[in-house]
Each structure stands twice: as structure tokens, then as C-alpha cells.
Amino acid sequence: MAGEPQDDCLFCKIVSGTIPATIVRETGTTVAFRDINPQAPTHVLVIPKAHYQDAAALAAAAPELAADVLRETREVAQEEKLESYRTVFNTGAGAGQTVWHAHAHVLGGRGLHWPPG
Ligand code: AMP
Ligand code: ZN
């Protein structure tokens, strides 16, 4: 069912604490943790605790939860003292999505080129 934890999902395991992560923020509905393979000096992932396979599914099924995720990207950026930063939702394999639990990347601490590759 939409939103239910998935046994085979890496990020559901981070939510449950089965797999460790460097958690930087947690709310009732979201978790933010450092990316294991950072692409910038600050690279934090913000996820909903509930499982949705990607940002599109999250936005369609639970827009208030999607807003929680977006709000948390701002909180992370403030805590990390980022003046500029980029929020990315890779959606679909062709866009580079590799983990099928919706997540926002928060990237900052270096110059970020536009457009991205
Ligand atoms: P994406 O390619 O947009 O699906 O992003 C998935 C991200 O999850 C990548 O940037 C990975 O480096 C990151 N990642 C994978 N496993 C872990 C983990 N155990 N802890 C933290 N980040 C992870
Ligand atoms: Zn999941």
C-alpha cells in the first residue's frame, strides 16, 4: 500500500534504524541524513518517513508530506549555512534515480553549474 514501509528499501531501513546513517535532522514525518557519496561539501538527503517510490508518486499521493520534505530542505540549508544551494529530485532511472524511495538532494558549499548534466 502507498506509504507503507517496504522490506527491500534501503531508505525505509534508515528510517527504522536497521541501517545506520548520519542523521542531521528528524521531524515527525521526515528524516535528513548525509549522502554516503557526497557530490558537494554539503550533500544531505531529505526523505519522507513514509515510502513513495519517487517524488512524482509522493506529490500525487501526499502533497502535504511533499511540502514537509521541501520545508526540511530549507531547514537543512539554514543549519548548514548555505547561501546558495540546489534541491534535486531525480525521478526515474533516466534522470539518475537509483534508490526507489522519494528523496530530495540538498547540495551546496561549492559553485554549482547550470544547467546540470
Ligand atoms: P538517487 O541517485 O537520486 O536515487 O540518489 C540516491 C543517493 O543515495 C545517492 O546519492 C547515494 O550516494 C545515496 N545513498 C545510497 N546509499 C546510501 C546510504 N546507505 N546512506 C546515505 N546515502 C546513500
Ligand atoms: Zn522506502
PDB file of C-alpha atoms and ligand atoms in Angstrom:
ATOM      1  CA  MET A   1       0.000   0.000   0.000  1.00  0.00           C
ATOM      2  CA  ALA A   2       1.207   3.526  -0.742  1.00  0.00           C
ATOM      3  CA  GLY A   3       3.232   4.937   2.098  1.00  0.00           C
ATOM      4  CA  GLU A   4       3.809   1.600   3.863  1.00  0.00           C
ATOM      5  CA  PRO A   5       7.401   0.553   4.709  1.00  0.00           C
ATOM      6  CA  GLN A   6       8.995  -1.766   2.149  1.00  0.00           C
ATOM      7  CA  ASP A   7      11.204  -4.625   3.387  1.00  0.00           C
ATOM      8  CA  ASP A   8      13.625  -4.279   0.472  1.00  0.00           C
ATOM      9  CA  CYS A   9      14.003  -0.486   0.633  1.00  0.00           C
ATOM     10  CA  LEU A  10      17.311   0.994   1.803  1.00  0.00           C
ATOM     11  CA  PHE A  11      15.801   4.296   2.940  1.00  0.00           C
ATOM     12  CA  CYS A  12      12.944   2.594   4.823  1.00  0.00           C
ATOM     13  CA  LYS A  13      15.733   0.764   6.692  1.00  0.00           C
ATOM     14  CA  ILE A  14      17.380   4.096   7.515  1.00  0.00           C
ATOM     15  CA  VAL A  15      14.018   5.356   8.807  1.00  0.00           C
ATOM     16  CA  SER A  16      13.631   2.263  11.016  1.00  0.00           C
ATOM     17  CA  GLY A  17      17.256   2.399  12.172  1.00  0.00           C
ATOM     18  CA  THR A  18      18.120  -1.012  10.692  1.00  0.00           C
ATOM     19  CA  ILE A  19      20.822   0.649   8.577  1.00  0.00           C
ATOM     20  CA  PRO A  20      22.891   3.452  10.122  1.00  0.00           C
ATOM     21  CA  ALA A  21      23.082   6.930   8.657  1.00  0.00           C
ATOM     22  CA  THR A  22      24.473  10.276   9.737  1.00  0.00           C
ATOM     23  CA  ILE A  23      21.185  11.906  10.588  1.00  0.00           C
ATOM     24  CA  VAL A  24      21.228  15.696  10.676  1.00  0.00           C
ATOM     25  CA  ARG A  25      17.535  16.403  11.263  1.00  0.00           C
ATOM     26  CA  GLU A  26      14.390  14.455  12.033  1.00  0.00           C
ATOM     27  CA  THR A  27      10.743  15.517  12.260  1.00  0.00           C
ATOM     28  CA  GLY A  28       7.571  13.516  12.765  1.00  0.00           C
ATOM     29  CA  THR A  29       7.327  12.911   9.031  1.00  0.00           C
ATOM     30  CA  THR A  30      10.842  13.312   7.616  1.00  0.00           C
ATOM     31  CA  VAL A  31      14.486  12.353   8.092  1.00  0.00           C
ATOM     32  CA  ALA A  32      17.538  14.206   6.744  1.00  0.00           C
ATOM     33  CA  PHE A  33      20.904  12.444   6.576  1.00  0.00           C
ATOM     34  CA  ARG A  34      24.270  12.876   4.868  1.00  0.00           C
ATOM     35  CA  ASP A  35      24.718  11.253   1.468  1.00  0.00           C
ATOM     36  CA  ILE A  36      27.187   8.356   1.672  1.00  0.00           C
ATOM     37  CA  ASN A  37      28.826   9.511  -1.586  1.00  0.00           C
ATOM     38  CA  PRO A  38      28.761  13.308  -1.348  1.00  0.00           C
ATOM     39  CA  GLN A  39      28.867  15.335  -4.555  1.00  0.00           C
ATOM     40  CA  ALA A  40      29.430  18.661  -2.790  1.00  0.00           C
ATOM     41  CA  PRO A  41      30.800  19.827   0.603  1.00  0.00           C
ATOM     42  CA  THR A  42      27.212  19.693   1.853  1.00  0.00           C
ATOM     43  CA  HIS A  43      25.157  16.841   0.413  1.00  0.00           C
ATOM     44  CA  VAL A  44      22.161  15.904   2.530  1.00  0.00           C
ATOM     45  CA  LEU A  45      19.179  13.765   1.568  1.00  0.00           C
ATOM     46  CA  VAL A  46      15.742  14.644   2.899  1.00  0.00           C
ATOM     47  CA  ILE A  47      13.192  11.828   2.792  1.00  0.00           C
ATOM     48  CA  PRO A  48       9.624  11.301   3.925  1.00  0.00           C
ATOM     49  CA  LYS A  49       9.427   8.564   6.548  1.00  0.00           C
ATOM     50  CA  ALA A  50       6.616   7.012   4.531  1.00  0.00           C
ATOM     51  CA  HIS A  51       7.595   5.075   1.428  1.00  0.00           C
ATOM     52  CA  TYR A  52       6.780   6.516  -2.008  1.00  0.00           C
ATOM     53  CA  GLN A  53       8.834   5.331  -4.928  1.00  0.00           C
ATOM     54  CA  ASP A  54       9.690   8.764  -6.250  1.00  0.00           C
ATOM     55  CA  ALA A  55       8.879  12.461  -5.986  1.00  0.00           C
ATOM     56  CA  ALA A  56       6.064  12.191  -8.519  1.00  0.00           C
ATOM     57  CA  ALA A  57       4.288   9.463  -6.532  1.00  0.00           C
ATOM     58  CA  LEU A  58       4.831  11.446  -3.325  1.00  0.00           C
ATOM     59  CA  ALA A  59       3.434  14.652  -4.831  1.00  0.00           C
ATOM     60  CA  ALA A  60       0.388  12.868  -6.209  1.00  0.00           C
ATOM     61  CA  ALA A  61      -0.465  10.794  -3.145  1.00  0.00           C
ATOM     62  CA  ALA A  62       0.652  13.003  -0.271  1.00  0.00           C
ATOM     63  CA  PRO A  63       1.210  16.647  -1.232  1.00  0.00           C
ATOM     64  CA  GLU A  64       1.332  17.821   2.392  1.00  0.00           C
ATOM     65  CA  LEU A  65       4.125  15.351   3.036  1.00  0.00           C
ATOM     66  CA  ALA A  66       5.888  16.592  -0.094  1.00  0.00           C
ATOM     67  CA  ALA A  67       5.656  20.076   1.422  1.00  0.00           C
ATOM     68  CA  ASP A  68       7.204  18.756   4.649  1.00  0.00           C
ATOM     69  CA  VAL A  69      10.160  17.463   2.628  1.00  0.00           C
ATOM     70  CA  LEU A  70      10.558  20.800   0.853  1.00  0.00           C
ATOM     71  CA  ARG A  71      10.362  22.707   4.138  1.00  0.00           C
ATOM     72  CA  GLU A  72      13.074  20.485   5.572  1.00  0.00           C
ATOM     73  CA  THR A  73      15.403  21.206   2.643  1.00  0.00           C
ATOM     74  CA  ARG A  74      15.270  24.839   3.758  1.00  0.00           C
ATOM     75  CA  GLU A  75      15.973  23.926   7.374  1.00  0.00           C
ATOM     76  CA  VAL A  76      18.969  21.848   6.318  1.00  0.00           C
ATOM     77  CA  ALA A  77      20.302  24.680   4.137  1.00  0.00           C
ATOM     78  CA  GLN A  78      19.968  27.108   7.055  1.00  0.00           C
ATOM     79  CA  GLU A  79      21.684  24.767   9.515  1.00  0.00           C
ATOM     80  CA  GLU A  80      24.491  24.145   7.029  1.00  0.00           C
ATOM     81  CA  LYS A  81      24.767  27.931   6.477  1.00  0.00           C
ATOM     82  CA  LEU A  82      24.320  27.626   2.722  1.00  0.00           C
ATOM     83  CA  GLU A  83      23.718  30.932   0.988  1.00  0.00           C
ATOM     84  CA  SER A  84      23.096  29.151  -2.305  1.00  0.00           C
ATOM     85  CA  TYR A  85      22.128  25.554  -2.740  1.00  0.00           C
ATOM     86  CA  ARG A  86      20.369  23.211  -5.115  1.00  0.00           C
ATOM     87  CA  THR A  87      17.461  20.921  -4.325  1.00  0.00           C
ATOM     88  CA  VAL A  88      17.230  17.950  -6.700  1.00  0.00           C
ATOM     89  CA  PHE A  89      14.669  15.183  -7.045  1.00  0.00           C
ATOM     90  CA  ASN A  90      15.953  12.637  -9.549  1.00  0.00           C
ATOM     91  CA  THR A  91      12.790  10.988 -10.831  1.00  0.00           C
ATOM     92  CA  GLY A  92      13.195   7.871 -12.953  1.00  0.00           C
ATOM     93  CA  ALA A  93      16.228   5.834 -13.966  1.00  0.00           C
ATOM     94  CA  GLY A  94      16.910   8.094 -16.956  1.00  0.00           C
ATOM     95  CA  ALA A  95      17.338  11.027 -14.572  1.00  0.00           C
ATOM     96  CA  GLY A  96      19.767   9.122 -12.358  1.00  0.00           C
ATOM     97  CA  GLN A  97      17.404   7.790  -9.684  1.00  0.00           C
ATOM     98  CA  THR A  98      18.932   4.733  -8.040  1.00  0.00           C
ATOM     99  CA  VAL A  99      17.041   4.486  -4.741  1.00  0.00           C
ATOM    100  CA  TRP A 100      13.305   3.995  -5.117  1.00  0.00           C
ATOM    101  CA  HIS A 101      12.177   5.912  -2.047  1.00  0.00           C
ATOM    102  CA  ALA A 102      11.490   9.594  -2.721  1.00  0.00           C
ATOM    103  CA  HIS A 103      14.312  11.869  -1.631  1.00  0.00           C
ATOM    104  CA  ALA A 104      15.468  15.434  -2.101  1.00  0.00           C
ATOM    105  CA  HIS A 105      19.177  16.069  -2.507  1.00  0.00           C
ATOM    106  CA  VAL A 106      20.371  19.293  -0.876  1.00  0.00           C
ATOM    107  CA  LEU A 107      23.691  20.270  -2.453  1.00  0.00           C
ATOM    108  CA  GLY A 108      25.825  23.270  -1.571  1.00  0.00           C
ATOM    109  CA  GLY A 109      29.126  24.610  -0.354  1.00  0.00           C
ATOM    110  CA  ARG A 110      30.643  24.961  -3.814  1.00  0.00           C
ATOM    111  CA  GLY A 111      29.758  26.637  -7.095  1.00  0.00           C
ATOM    112  CA  LEU A 112      27.002  24.758  -8.915  1.00  0.00           C
ATOM    113  CA  HIS A 113      26.875  24.919 -12.693  1.00  0.00           C
ATOM    114  CA  TRP A 114      23.672  25.469 -14.612  1.00  0.00           C
ATOM    115  CA  PRO A 115      22.266  23.659 -16.471  1.00  0.00           C
ATOM    116  CA  PRO A 116      23.158  20.417 -14.666  1.00  0.00           C
ATOM    117  CA  GLY A 117      24.219  17.408 -16.724  1.00  0.00           C
TER     118      GLY A 117
HETATM  119  P1  AMP B   1      19.472   8.969  -6.488  1.00  0.00           P
HETATM  120  O1  AMP B   1      20.573   8.532  -7.436  1.00  0.00           O
HETATM  121  O2  AMP B   1      18.877  10.314  -6.826  1.00  0.00           O
HETATM  122  O3  AMP B   1      18.415   7.878  -6.354  1.00  0.00           O
HETATM  123  O4  AMP B   1      20.148   9.193  -5.083  1.00  0.00           O
HETATM  124  C1  AMP B   1      20.427   8.175  -4.198  1.00  0.00           C
HETATM  125  C2  AMP B   1      21.503   8.678  -3.290  1.00  0.00           C
HETATM  126  O5  AMP B   1      21.542   7.838  -2.152  1.00  0.00           O
HETATM  127  C3  AMP B   1      22.899   8.669  -3.902  1.00  0.00           C
HETATM  128  O6  AMP B   1      23.418   9.992  -3.909  1.00  0.00           O
HETATM  129  C4  AMP B   1      23.689   7.741  -2.982  1.00  0.00           C
HETATM  130  O7  AMP B   1      25.017   8.170  -2.775  1.00  0.00           O
HETATM  131  C5  AMP B   1      22.870   7.797  -1.700  1.00  0.00           C
HETATM  132  N1  AMP B   1      22.994   6.645  -0.834  1.00  0.00           N
HETATM  133  C6  AMP B   1      22.954   5.332  -1.183  1.00  0.00           C
HETATM  134  N2  AMP B   1      23.072   4.559  -0.096  1.00  0.00           N
HETATM  135  C7  AMP B   1      23.160   5.391   0.969  1.00  0.00           C
HETATM  136  C8  AMP B   1      23.303   5.195   2.372  1.00  0.00           C
HETATM  137  N3  AMP B   1      23.355   3.969   2.922  1.00  0.00           N
HETATM  138  N4  AMP B   1      23.391   6.284   3.175  1.00  0.00           N
HETATM  139  C9  AMP B   1      23.347   7.533   2.635  1.00  0.00           C
HETATM  140  N5  AMP B   1      23.196   7.776   1.322  1.00  0.00           N
HETATM  141  C10 AMP B   1      23.115   6.730   0.490  1.00  0.00           C
HETATM  142 ZN    ZN B   2      11.253   3.102   1.364  1.00  0.00          ZN
END
